[in-house]
Amino acid sequence: MALNVKKLIEKGVNIPAPETVFISQEVNLDRIDKDVVIYPGCRIYGEKTLILSGARLGYEGPVTVENCYIGQRVQLKSGFFKGSVFMDDVVMGYGAHVREGSILEEQASVAHSVALKQTILFPFVTLGSLINFCDCLMSGGTSRKNHSEVGSSYIHFNFTPNQDKATASLIGDVPRGVMLNQNPIFLGGQGGLVGPCRLEYGTLTAAGTICRKDELRPDRLIMGGSTRNANVQFTRGLHVSPKRVIMNNVYYIASLMALRQWYIHARAQFVDNDFSAGMLEGLREIIQLCIQERISRLMDYCRNLSVASVSSATQDHFQRQLSENCPKFPKTFLMLENWNGNTILRDACLEGIRSGIRSLGKNYISVIQGLTEKEKDQGTAWLQETVDHIVSETLKEFPFFSASNDIKQ
């Protein structure tokens, strides 16, 4: 029996077939809590790996974990998991493939054979089977019975014919989504979403629908049939709707930065021991990686766009603005990284959270759902102002985005 495996068993970790389990030397055994079950065929790597009490790894098949933050009672049933966070009571089904930059918050649930990367799922969000859902954030729903859901065989299309990945989609939002009080979103099975898109709460796409446009009106049903047959000349490098692509990318980055503020200020209230501090550390680390990834993808898109063809009557003017101003994006985002927004609204919401913790204990979902409507509104207003400020400051160098309806559309 390997030494690390033996030490974990002595600590109280349940490893039914220890000769089949591999724990790499760099793994810090102090970051693996007792009352964890590691089933046969599992492999654990990474000095950052954190596994909390009640977690179950590999019940349905072998699991490989590398530098993941795994919360209480999480079930990773089978698959590969790297550089991601799984908050309490997350369930991942057989054959999962989760790559860097993913965050699954409390009670998010995923069925079998699902691929995630740079994916953020808020509490209760549920994914069916046979899904590729990379580069997106999804929120909505109020409980495990009333949750946002993605049907089986769904794809988020995140790579374009021009070979860019400035395609992150915002399904729901951060300022309202963190309050766990919004109508769910349903994306019907055997369908797809062509990023970058933004969808409002209450959106329902019928099975088989490929959604290619933003829908920012609430409670809409989107139905789409098969596309018409066509065989036409394709102009490689032609970019359609670059203004919308840039806008949606900036809005997505601003939303991630607002979520980072939520993690720093609100989630920090729930830390009560070294293990919960480790989970908060994971959230902050991964959200920062997500922000950096999206800035990098946006910069790649802008560099390609500045020398490519643009389907627009104002092509020369637009491309001149890109060439002159896109290099400013990273510096602007860096300057706004620690912008706190309206601290009066923030602190009022935080006081409500602290009051809830005193009454209910440090159960994140119970406390957030127990906030008064006023406290939720104050928290949402703080985060929405943060998003709007970052978007407006980032785009103010571009006359194309000067209209306020462009920024908020």
GROMACS .gro file of C-alpha atoms in nm:
model
  409
    1MET     CA    1   0.000   0.000   0.000
    2ALA     CA    2   0.136   0.344  -0.098
    3LEU     CA    3   0.238   0.565   0.194
    4ASN     CA    4   0.002   0.855   0.113
    5VAL     CA    5  -0.292   0.618   0.079
    6LYS     CA    6  -0.203   0.457   0.412
    7LYS     CA    7  -0.185   0.798   0.584
    8LEU     CA    8  -0.529   0.893   0.454
    9ILE     CA    9  -0.680   0.568   0.578
   10GLU     CA   10  -0.527   0.629   0.920
   11LYS     CA   11  -0.679   0.976   0.914
   12GLY     CA   12  -1.027   0.835   0.858
   13VAL     CA   13  -1.066   0.853   0.480
   14ASN     CA   14  -1.258   0.554   0.346
   15ILE     CA   15  -1.061   0.387   0.064
   16PRO     CA   16  -1.221   0.045   0.000
   17ALA     CA   17  -0.957  -0.076  -0.248
   18PRO     CA   18  -0.638   0.109  -0.149
   19GLU     CA   19  -0.414  -0.083  -0.388
   20THR     CA   20  -0.605   0.074  -0.684
   21VAL     CA   21  -0.581   0.438  -0.566
   22PHE     CA   22  -0.294   0.675  -0.646
   23ILE     CA   23  -0.222   0.989  -0.440
   24SER     CA   24   0.062   1.195  -0.589
   25GLN     CA   25   0.349   1.304  -0.363
   26GLU     CA   26   0.275   1.677  -0.398
   27VAL     CA   27  -0.077   1.639  -0.259
   28ASN     CA   28  -0.111   1.803   0.084
   29LEU     CA   29  -0.286   1.539   0.292
   30ASP     CA   30  -0.388   1.802   0.548
   31ARG     CA   31  -0.618   1.944   0.278
   32ILE     CA   32  -0.816   1.619   0.258
   33ASP     CA   33  -1.077   1.605   0.535
   34LYS     CA   34  -1.192   1.290   0.711
   35ASP     CA   35  -1.516   1.116   0.614
   36VAL     CA   36  -1.421   1.128   0.247
   37VAL     CA   37  -1.474   0.819   0.030
   38ILE     CA   38  -1.229   0.745  -0.252
   39TYR     CA   39  -1.351   0.450  -0.458
   40PRO     CA   40  -1.132   0.215  -0.668
   41GLY     CA   41  -0.933   0.352  -0.962
   42CYS     CA   42  -0.906   0.714  -0.845
   43ARG     CA   43  -0.600   0.936  -0.897
   44ILE     CA   44  -0.540   1.261  -0.711
   45TYR     CA   45  -0.278   1.519  -0.811
   46GLY     CA   46  -0.187   1.878  -0.724
   47GLU     CA   47  -0.069   2.065  -0.417
   48LYS     CA   48  -0.380   2.287  -0.424
   49THR     CA   49  -0.626   1.998  -0.415
   50LEU     CA   50  -0.878   2.041  -0.133
   51ILE     CA   51  -1.142   1.777  -0.047
   52LEU     CA   52  -1.396   1.840   0.228
   53SER     CA   53  -1.593   1.605   0.452
   54GLY     CA   54  -1.857   1.389   0.291
   55ALA     CA   55  -1.714   1.407  -0.062
   56ARG     CA   56  -1.741   1.091  -0.272
   57LEU     CA   57  -1.503   1.029  -0.560
   58GLY     CA   58  -1.541   0.756  -0.820
   59TYR     CA   59  -1.860   0.571  -0.726
   60GLU     CA   60  -1.951   0.499  -1.091
   61GLY     CA   61  -1.601   0.480  -1.239
   62PRO     CA   62  -1.242   0.605  -1.204
   63VAL     CA   63  -1.191   0.972  -1.118
   64THR     CA   64  -0.884   1.187  -1.183
   65VAL     CA   65  -0.859   1.508  -0.980
   66GLU     CA   66  -0.589   1.772  -1.025
   67ASN     CA   67  -0.578   2.095  -0.824
   68CYS     CA   68  -0.951   2.108  -0.758
   69TYR     CA   69  -1.142   2.253  -0.464
   70ILE     CA   70  -1.410   2.002  -0.364
   71GLY     CA   71  -1.674   2.100  -0.108
   72GLN     CA   72  -1.878   1.904   0.142
   73ARG     CA   73  -2.087   1.611   0.016
   74VAL     CA   74  -1.976   1.664  -0.344
   75GLN     CA   75  -2.013   1.360  -0.569
   76LEU     CA   76  -1.769   1.330  -0.859
   77LYS     CA   77  -1.892   0.997  -0.991
   78SER     CA   78  -1.653   0.942  -1.281
   79GLY     CA   79  -1.426   1.142  -1.509
   80PHE     CA   80  -1.151   1.402  -1.524
   81PHE     CA   81  -1.150   1.721  -1.315
   82LYS     CA   82  -0.881   1.990  -1.324
   83GLY     CA   83  -0.839   2.342  -1.186
   84SER     CA   84  -1.202   2.388  -1.085
   85VAL     CA   85  -1.425   2.451  -0.782
   86PHE     CA   86  -1.716   2.234  -0.670
   87MET     CA   87  -1.913   2.389  -0.385
   88ASP     CA   88  -2.119   2.190  -0.134
   89ASP     CA   89  -2.359   1.921  -0.264
   90VAL     CA   90  -2.256   1.942  -0.630
   91VAL     CA   91  -2.316   1.620  -0.826
   92MET     CA   92  -2.121   1.526  -1.142
   93GLY     CA   93  -2.235   1.214  -1.329
   94TYR     CA   94  -2.045   0.943  -1.514
   95GLY     CA   95  -1.785   1.038  -1.773
   96ALA     CA   96  -1.750   1.408  -1.691
   97HIS     CA   97  -1.465   1.612  -1.839
   98VAL     CA   98  -1.415   1.935  -1.645
   99ARG     CA   99  -1.121   2.154  -1.736
  100GLU     CA  100  -0.966   2.466  -1.583
  101GLY     CA  101  -1.170   2.768  -1.488
  102SER     CA  102  -1.499   2.602  -1.395
  103ILE     CA  103  -1.702   2.687  -1.086
  104LEU     CA  104  -2.008   2.489  -0.983
  105GLU     CA  105  -2.187   2.649  -0.691
  106GLU     CA  106  -2.402   2.477  -0.430
  107GLN     CA  107  -2.639   2.203  -0.548
  108ALA     CA  108  -2.553   2.239  -0.915
  109SER     CA  109  -2.608   1.903  -1.081
  110VAL     CA  110  -2.469   1.745  -1.399
  111ALA     CA  111  -2.570   1.411  -1.553
  112HIS     CA  112  -2.342   1.179  -1.751
  113SER     CA  113  -2.093   1.260  -2.028
  114VAL     CA  114  -2.072   1.639  -1.993
  115ALA     CA  115  -1.777   1.860  -2.088
  116LEU     CA  116  -1.714   2.191  -1.910
  117LYS     CA  117  -1.434   2.449  -1.934
  118GLN     CA  118  -1.443   2.809  -1.812
  119THR     CA  119  -1.801   2.731  -1.708
  120ILE     CA  120  -1.977   2.889  -1.409
  121LEU     CA  121  -2.302   2.738  -1.282
  122PHE     CA  122  -2.487   2.916  -1.002
  123PRO     CA  123  -2.674   2.719  -0.734
  124PHE     CA  124  -2.936   2.467  -0.850
  125VAL     CA  125  -2.845   2.486  -1.221
  126THR     CA  126  -2.887   2.143  -1.376
  127LEU     CA  127  -2.734   1.999  -1.693
  128GLY     CA  128  -2.860   1.685  -1.864
  129SER     CA  129  -2.644   1.428  -2.043
  130LEU     CA  130  -2.419   1.440  -2.349
  131ILE     CA  131  -2.358   1.815  -2.327
  132ASN     CA  132  -2.069   2.041  -2.427
  133PHE     CA  133  -2.113   2.360  -2.227
  134CYS     CA  134  -1.784   2.552  -2.221
  135ASP     CA  135  -1.721   2.928  -2.186
  136CYS     CA  136  -2.048   3.039  -2.030
  137LEU     CA  137  -2.213   3.148  -1.705
  138MET     CA  138  -2.563   3.030  -1.616
  139SER     CA  139  -2.783   3.134  -1.327
  140GLY     CA  140  -3.154   3.137  -1.239
  141GLY     CA  141  -3.393   2.939  -1.026
  142THR     CA  142  -3.483   2.938  -0.660
  143SER     CA  143  -3.442   2.576  -0.549
  144ARG     CA  144  -3.363   2.222  -0.662
  145LYS     CA  145  -3.726   2.193  -0.775
  146ASN     CA  146  -3.730   2.528  -0.954
  147HIS     CA  147  -3.398   2.547  -1.134
  148SER     CA  148  -3.241   2.657  -1.461
  149GLU     CA  149  -3.174   2.357  -1.682
  150VAL     CA  150  -2.996   2.255  -2.000
  151GLY     CA  151  -3.147   1.960  -2.186
  152SER     CA  152  -2.950   1.661  -2.304
  153SER     CA  153  -2.738   1.674  -2.621
  154TYR     CA  154  -2.698   2.051  -2.596
  155ILE     CA  155  -2.398   2.248  -2.728
  156HIS     CA  156  -2.269   2.592  -2.650
  157PHE     CA  157  -2.089   2.677  -2.975
  158ASN     CA  158  -1.772   2.853  -2.858
  159PHE     CA  159  -1.537   2.843  -3.158
  160THR     CA  160  -1.596   3.038  -3.479
  161PRO     CA  161  -1.497   2.976  -3.843
  162ASN     CA  162  -1.251   3.265  -3.795
  163GLN     CA  163  -1.084   3.058  -3.523
  164ASP     CA  164  -1.154   3.284  -3.228
  165LYS     CA  165  -1.308   3.209  -2.889
  166ALA     CA  166  -1.441   3.551  -2.794
  167THR     CA  167  -1.766   3.365  -2.750
  168ALA     CA  168  -1.857   3.352  -2.380
  169SER     CA  169  -2.232   3.360  -2.318
  170LEU     CA  170  -2.416   3.508  -2.020
  171ILE     CA  171  -2.729   3.306  -1.945
  172GLY     CA  172  -2.898   3.507  -1.674
  173ASP     CA  173  -2.670   3.752  -1.496
  174VAL     CA  174  -2.461   3.806  -1.183
  175PRO     CA  175  -2.629   4.097  -0.998
  176ARG     CA  176  -2.970   3.929  -0.976
  177GLY     CA  177  -2.849   3.571  -1.007
  178VAL     CA  178  -2.656   3.570  -0.679
  179MET     CA  179  -2.978   3.649  -0.492
  180LEU     CA  180  -3.128   3.311  -0.590
  181ASN     CA  181  -3.470   3.460  -0.660
  182GLN     CA  182  -3.500   3.473  -1.038
  183ASN     CA  183  -3.714   3.275  -1.281
  184PRO     CA  184  -3.531   2.976  -1.425
  185ILE     CA  185  -3.399   2.951  -1.779
  186PHE     CA  186  -3.458   2.636  -1.984
  187LEU     CA  187  -3.247   2.542  -2.286
  188GLY     CA  188  -3.418   2.258  -2.470
  189GLY     CA  189  -3.237   1.936  -2.555
  190GLN     CA  190  -3.068   1.869  -2.888
  191GLY     CA  191  -3.028   2.243  -2.927
  192GLY     CA  192  -2.747   2.493  -2.913
  193LEU     CA  193  -2.643   2.847  -2.832
  194VAL     CA  194  -2.400   3.033  -3.059
  195GLY     CA  195  -2.177   3.245  -2.840
  196PRO     CA  196  -2.140   3.519  -2.744
  197CYS     CA  197  -2.504   3.551  -2.641
  198ARG     CA  198  -2.697   3.701  -2.354
  199LEU     CA  199  -3.027   3.552  -2.239
  200GLU     CA  200  -3.271   3.698  -1.987
  201TYR     CA  201  -3.436   3.513  -1.700
  202GLY     CA  202  -3.745   3.314  -1.793
  203THR     CA  203  -3.613   3.236  -2.141
  204LEU     CA  204  -3.720   2.898  -2.277
  205THR     CA  205  -3.577   2.754  -2.597
  206ALA     CA  206  -3.771   2.467  -2.753
  207ALA     CA  207  -3.600   2.134  -2.813
  208GLY     CA  208  -3.388   2.137  -3.126
  209THR     CA  209  -3.356   2.516  -3.138
  210ILE     CA  210  -3.024   2.679  -3.224
  211CYS     CA  211  -3.024   3.024  -3.062
  212ARG     CA  212  -2.801   3.277  -3.240
  213LYS     CA  213  -2.921   3.610  -3.103
  214ASP     CA  214  -2.944   3.785  -2.766
  215GLU     CA  215  -3.280   3.781  -2.593
  216LEU     CA  216  -3.296   4.044  -2.319
  217ARG     CA  217  -3.672   4.041  -2.271
  218PRO     CA  218  -3.794   3.822  -1.983
  219ASP     CA  219  -4.011   3.513  -2.015
  220ARG     CA  220  -3.976   3.449  -2.387
  221LEU     CA  221  -4.023   3.121  -2.575
  222ILE     CA  222  -3.775   3.077  -2.860
  223MET     CA  223  -3.851   2.818  -3.127
  224GLY     CA  224  -3.633   2.752  -3.428
  225GLY     CA  225  -3.659   2.496  -3.703
  226SER     CA  226  -3.399   2.374  -3.946
  227THR     CA  227  -3.209   2.634  -4.149
  228ARG     CA  228  -3.283   2.672  -4.517
  229ASN     CA  229  -3.064   2.489  -4.765
  230ALA     CA  230  -2.785   2.699  -4.912
  231ASN     CA  231  -2.461   2.667  -5.107
  232VAL     CA  232  -2.297   3.007  -5.135
  233GLN     CA  233  -1.951   3.156  -5.148
  234PHE     CA  234  -1.786   3.183  -4.808
  235THR     CA  235  -1.551   3.474  -4.742
  236ARG     CA  236  -1.295   3.358  -4.491
  237GLY     CA  237  -1.209   3.620  -4.231
  238LEU     CA  238  -1.534   3.812  -4.271
  239HIS     CA  239  -1.661   3.921  -3.930
  240VAL     CA  240  -2.033   3.981  -3.890
  241SER     CA  241  -2.164   4.200  -3.603
  242PRO     CA  242  -1.824   4.272  -3.442
  243LYS     CA  243  -1.979   4.550  -3.233
  244ARG     CA  244  -2.215   4.300  -3.068
  245VAL     CA  245  -1.932   4.053  -3.012
  246ILE     CA  246  -1.713   4.313  -2.841
  247MET     CA  247  -2.004   4.444  -2.634
  248ASN     CA  248  -2.102   4.099  -2.511
  249ASN     CA  249  -1.741   4.015  -2.425
  250VAL     CA  250  -1.696   4.336  -2.226
  251TYR     CA  251  -2.025   4.279  -2.047
  252TYR     CA  252  -1.922   3.922  -1.964
  253ILE     CA  253  -1.586   4.035  -1.823
  254ALA     CA  254  -1.757   4.307  -1.620
  255SER     CA  255  -1.997   4.044  -1.483
  256LEU     CA  256  -1.708   3.822  -1.379
  257MET     CA  257  -1.546   4.117  -1.206
  258ALA     CA  258  -1.871   4.184  -1.018
  259LEU     CA  259  -1.886   3.817  -0.920
  260ARG     CA  260  -1.530   3.846  -0.794
  261GLN     CA  261  -1.646   4.132  -0.567
  262TRP     CA  262  -1.930   3.910  -0.443
  263TYR     CA  263  -1.683   3.635  -0.359
  264ILE     CA  264  -1.447   3.879  -0.184
  265HIS     CA  265  -1.711   4.050   0.029
  266ALA     CA  266  -2.020   3.827   0.057
  267ARG     CA  267  -1.874   3.476   0.037
  268ALA     CA  268  -1.604   3.574   0.286
  269GLN     CA  269  -1.872   3.605   0.554
  270PHE     CA  270  -1.919   3.226   0.547
  271VAL     CA  271  -1.561   3.131   0.632
  272ASP     CA  272  -1.538   2.962   0.973
  273ASN     CA  273  -1.240   2.724   0.949
  274ASP     CA  274  -0.934   2.640   0.741
  275PHE     CA  275  -1.134   2.422   0.502
  276SER     CA  276  -1.395   2.687   0.422
  277ALA     CA  277  -1.113   2.941   0.387
  278GLY     CA  278  -0.958   2.705   0.134
  279MET     CA  279  -1.280   2.693  -0.069
  280LEU     CA  280  -1.295   3.073  -0.072
  281GLU     CA  281  -0.934   3.076  -0.186
  282GLY     CA  282  -1.036   2.848  -0.472
  283LEU     CA  283  -1.327   3.068  -0.576
  284ARG     CA  284  -1.106   3.377  -0.586
  285GLU     CA  285  -0.830   3.199  -0.776
  286ILE     CA  286  -1.056   3.047  -1.040
  287ILE     CA  287  -1.267   3.360  -1.099
  288GLN     CA  288  -0.946   3.553  -1.156
  289LEU     CA  289  -0.833   3.291  -1.408
  290CYS     CA  290  -1.170   3.326  -1.581
  291ILE     CA  291  -1.130   3.703  -1.607
  292GLN     CA  292  -0.780   3.671  -1.750
  293GLU     CA  293  -0.898   3.410  -2.001
  294ARG     CA  294  -1.179   3.628  -2.129
  295ILE     CA  295  -0.954   3.935  -2.162
  296SER     CA  296  -0.703   3.726  -2.355
  297ARG     CA  297  -0.972   3.593  -2.590
  298LEU     CA  298  -1.111   3.942  -2.646
  299MET     CA  299  -0.767   4.077  -2.729
  300ASP     CA  300  -0.708   3.795  -2.978
  301TYR     CA  301  -1.040   3.875  -3.142
  302CYS     CA  302  -0.963   4.246  -3.166
  303ARG     CA  303  -0.617   4.185  -3.311
  304ASN     CA  304  -0.764   3.961  -3.579
  305LEU     CA  305  -1.049   4.200  -3.642
  306SER     CA  306  -0.821   4.501  -3.694
  307VAL     CA  307  -0.672   4.340  -4.005
  308ALA     CA  308  -0.975   4.141  -4.121
  309SER     CA  309  -1.284   4.217  -4.325
  310VAL     CA  310  -1.581   4.366  -4.143
  311SER     CA  311  -1.934   4.343  -4.275
  312SER     CA  312  -2.016   4.709  -4.220
  313ALA     CA  313  -2.056   5.032  -4.414
  314THR     CA  314  -1.830   5.202  -4.158
  315GLN     CA  315  -1.554   4.945  -4.186
  316ASP     CA  316  -1.255   5.183  -4.208
  317HIS     CA  317  -1.366   5.399  -3.913
  318PHE     CA  318  -1.445   5.095  -3.701
  319GLN     CA  319  -1.116   4.922  -3.771
  320ARG     CA  320  -0.923   5.242  -3.702
  321GLN     CA  321  -1.086   5.260  -3.359
  322LEU     CA  322  -0.997   4.898  -3.297
  323SER     CA  323  -0.633   4.944  -3.389
  324GLU     CA  324  -0.599   5.255  -3.174
  325ASN     CA  325  -0.800   5.159  -2.867
  326CYS     CA  326  -0.820   4.780  -2.824
  327PRO     CA  327  -0.469   4.764  -2.672
  328LYS     CA  328  -0.613   4.972  -2.386
  329PHE     CA  329  -0.855   4.697  -2.280
  330PRO     CA  330  -0.621   4.505  -2.044
  331LYS     CA  331  -0.498   4.820  -1.869
  332THR     CA  332  -0.851   4.950  -1.825
  333PHE     CA  333  -0.975   4.621  -1.680
  334LEU     CA  334  -0.675   4.613  -1.446
  335MET     CA  335  -0.751   4.966  -1.323
  336LEU     CA  336  -1.114   4.867  -1.255
  337GLU     CA  337  -1.034   4.531  -1.096
  338ASN     CA  338  -1.077   4.649  -0.738
  339TRP     CA  339  -1.351   4.903  -0.802
  340ASN     CA  340  -1.596   4.857  -0.513
  341GLY     CA  341  -1.901   5.034  -0.649
  342ASN     CA  342  -2.152   5.186  -0.410
  343THR     CA  343  -2.015   5.078  -0.073
  344ILE     CA  344  -2.327   5.199   0.110
  345LEU     CA  345  -2.544   4.956  -0.085
  346ARG     CA  346  -2.280   4.684  -0.051
  347ASP     CA  347  -2.247   4.723   0.324
  348ALA     CA  348  -2.625   4.724   0.374
  349CYS     CA  349  -2.648   4.392   0.192
  350LEU     CA  350  -2.351   4.253   0.386
  351GLU     CA  351  -2.511   4.350   0.716
  352GLY     CA  352  -2.818   4.154   0.611
  353ILE     CA  353  -2.594   3.854   0.540
  354ARG     CA  354  -2.424   3.882   0.878
  355SER     CA  355  -2.762   3.904   1.048
  356GLY     CA  356  -2.875   3.593   0.861
  357ILE     CA  357  -2.563   3.406   0.968
  358ARG     CA  358  -2.633   3.491   1.331
  359SER     CA  359  -2.982   3.344   1.295
  360LEU     CA  360  -2.928   3.055   1.053
  361GLY     CA  361  -2.561   2.967   1.078
  362LYS     CA  362  -2.316   2.968   0.788
  363ASN     CA  363  -2.537   2.794   0.535
  364TYR     CA  364  -2.492   3.000   0.220
  365ILE     CA  365  -2.819   2.917   0.045
  366SER     CA  366  -3.038   2.955   0.355
  367VAL     CA  367  -2.883   3.291   0.442
  368ILE     CA  368  -2.909   3.437   0.091
  369GLN     CA  369  -3.266   3.320   0.050
  370GLY     CA  370  -3.346   3.464   0.392
  371LEU     CA  371  -3.242   3.818   0.300
  372THR     CA  372  -3.522   4.073   0.291
  373GLU     CA  373  -3.632   4.202  -0.049
  374LYS     CA  374  -3.475   4.537   0.038
  375GLU     CA  375  -3.143   4.374   0.121
  376LYS     CA  376  -3.151   4.173  -0.200
  377ASP     CA  377  -3.235   4.486  -0.400
  378GLN     CA  378  -2.944   4.670  -0.236
  379GLY     CA  379  -2.703   4.388  -0.319
  380THR     CA  380  -2.828   4.368  -0.677
  381ALA     CA  381  -2.801   4.745  -0.721
  382TRP     CA  382  -2.442   4.739  -0.591
  383LEU     CA  383  -2.338   4.465  -0.832
  384GLN     CA  384  -2.531   4.607  -1.129
  385GLU     CA  385  -2.370   4.946  -1.077
  386THR     CA  386  -2.034   4.769  -1.072
  387VAL     CA  387  -2.107   4.597  -1.403
  388ASP     CA  388  -2.239   4.914  -1.568
  389HIS     CA  389  -1.946   5.123  -1.451
  390ILE     CA  390  -1.687   4.875  -1.579
  391VAL     CA  391  -1.865   4.848  -1.915
  392SER     CA  392  -1.900   5.223  -1.963
  393GLU     CA  393  -1.541   5.298  -1.858
  394THR     CA  394  -1.406   5.025  -2.084
  395LEU     CA  395  -1.599   5.137  -2.392
  396LYS     CA  396  -1.581   5.514  -2.355
  397GLU     CA  397  -1.290   5.530  -2.601
  398PHE     CA  398  -1.517   5.391  -2.871
  399PRO     CA  399  -1.771   5.638  -3.017
  400PHE     CA  400  -1.954   5.336  -3.158
  401PHE     CA  401  -2.056   5.246  -2.803
  402SER     CA  402  -2.132   5.593  -2.677
  403ALA     CA  403  -2.508   5.554  -2.657
  404SER     CA  404  -2.633   5.436  -2.321
  405ASN     CA  405  -2.871   5.189  -2.484
  406ASP     CA  406  -2.570   5.024  -2.645
  407ILE     CA  407  -2.415   4.964  -2.305
  408LYS     CA  408  -2.726   4.822  -2.141
  409GLN     CA  409  -2.895   4.652  -2.435
   0.00000   0.00000   0.00000
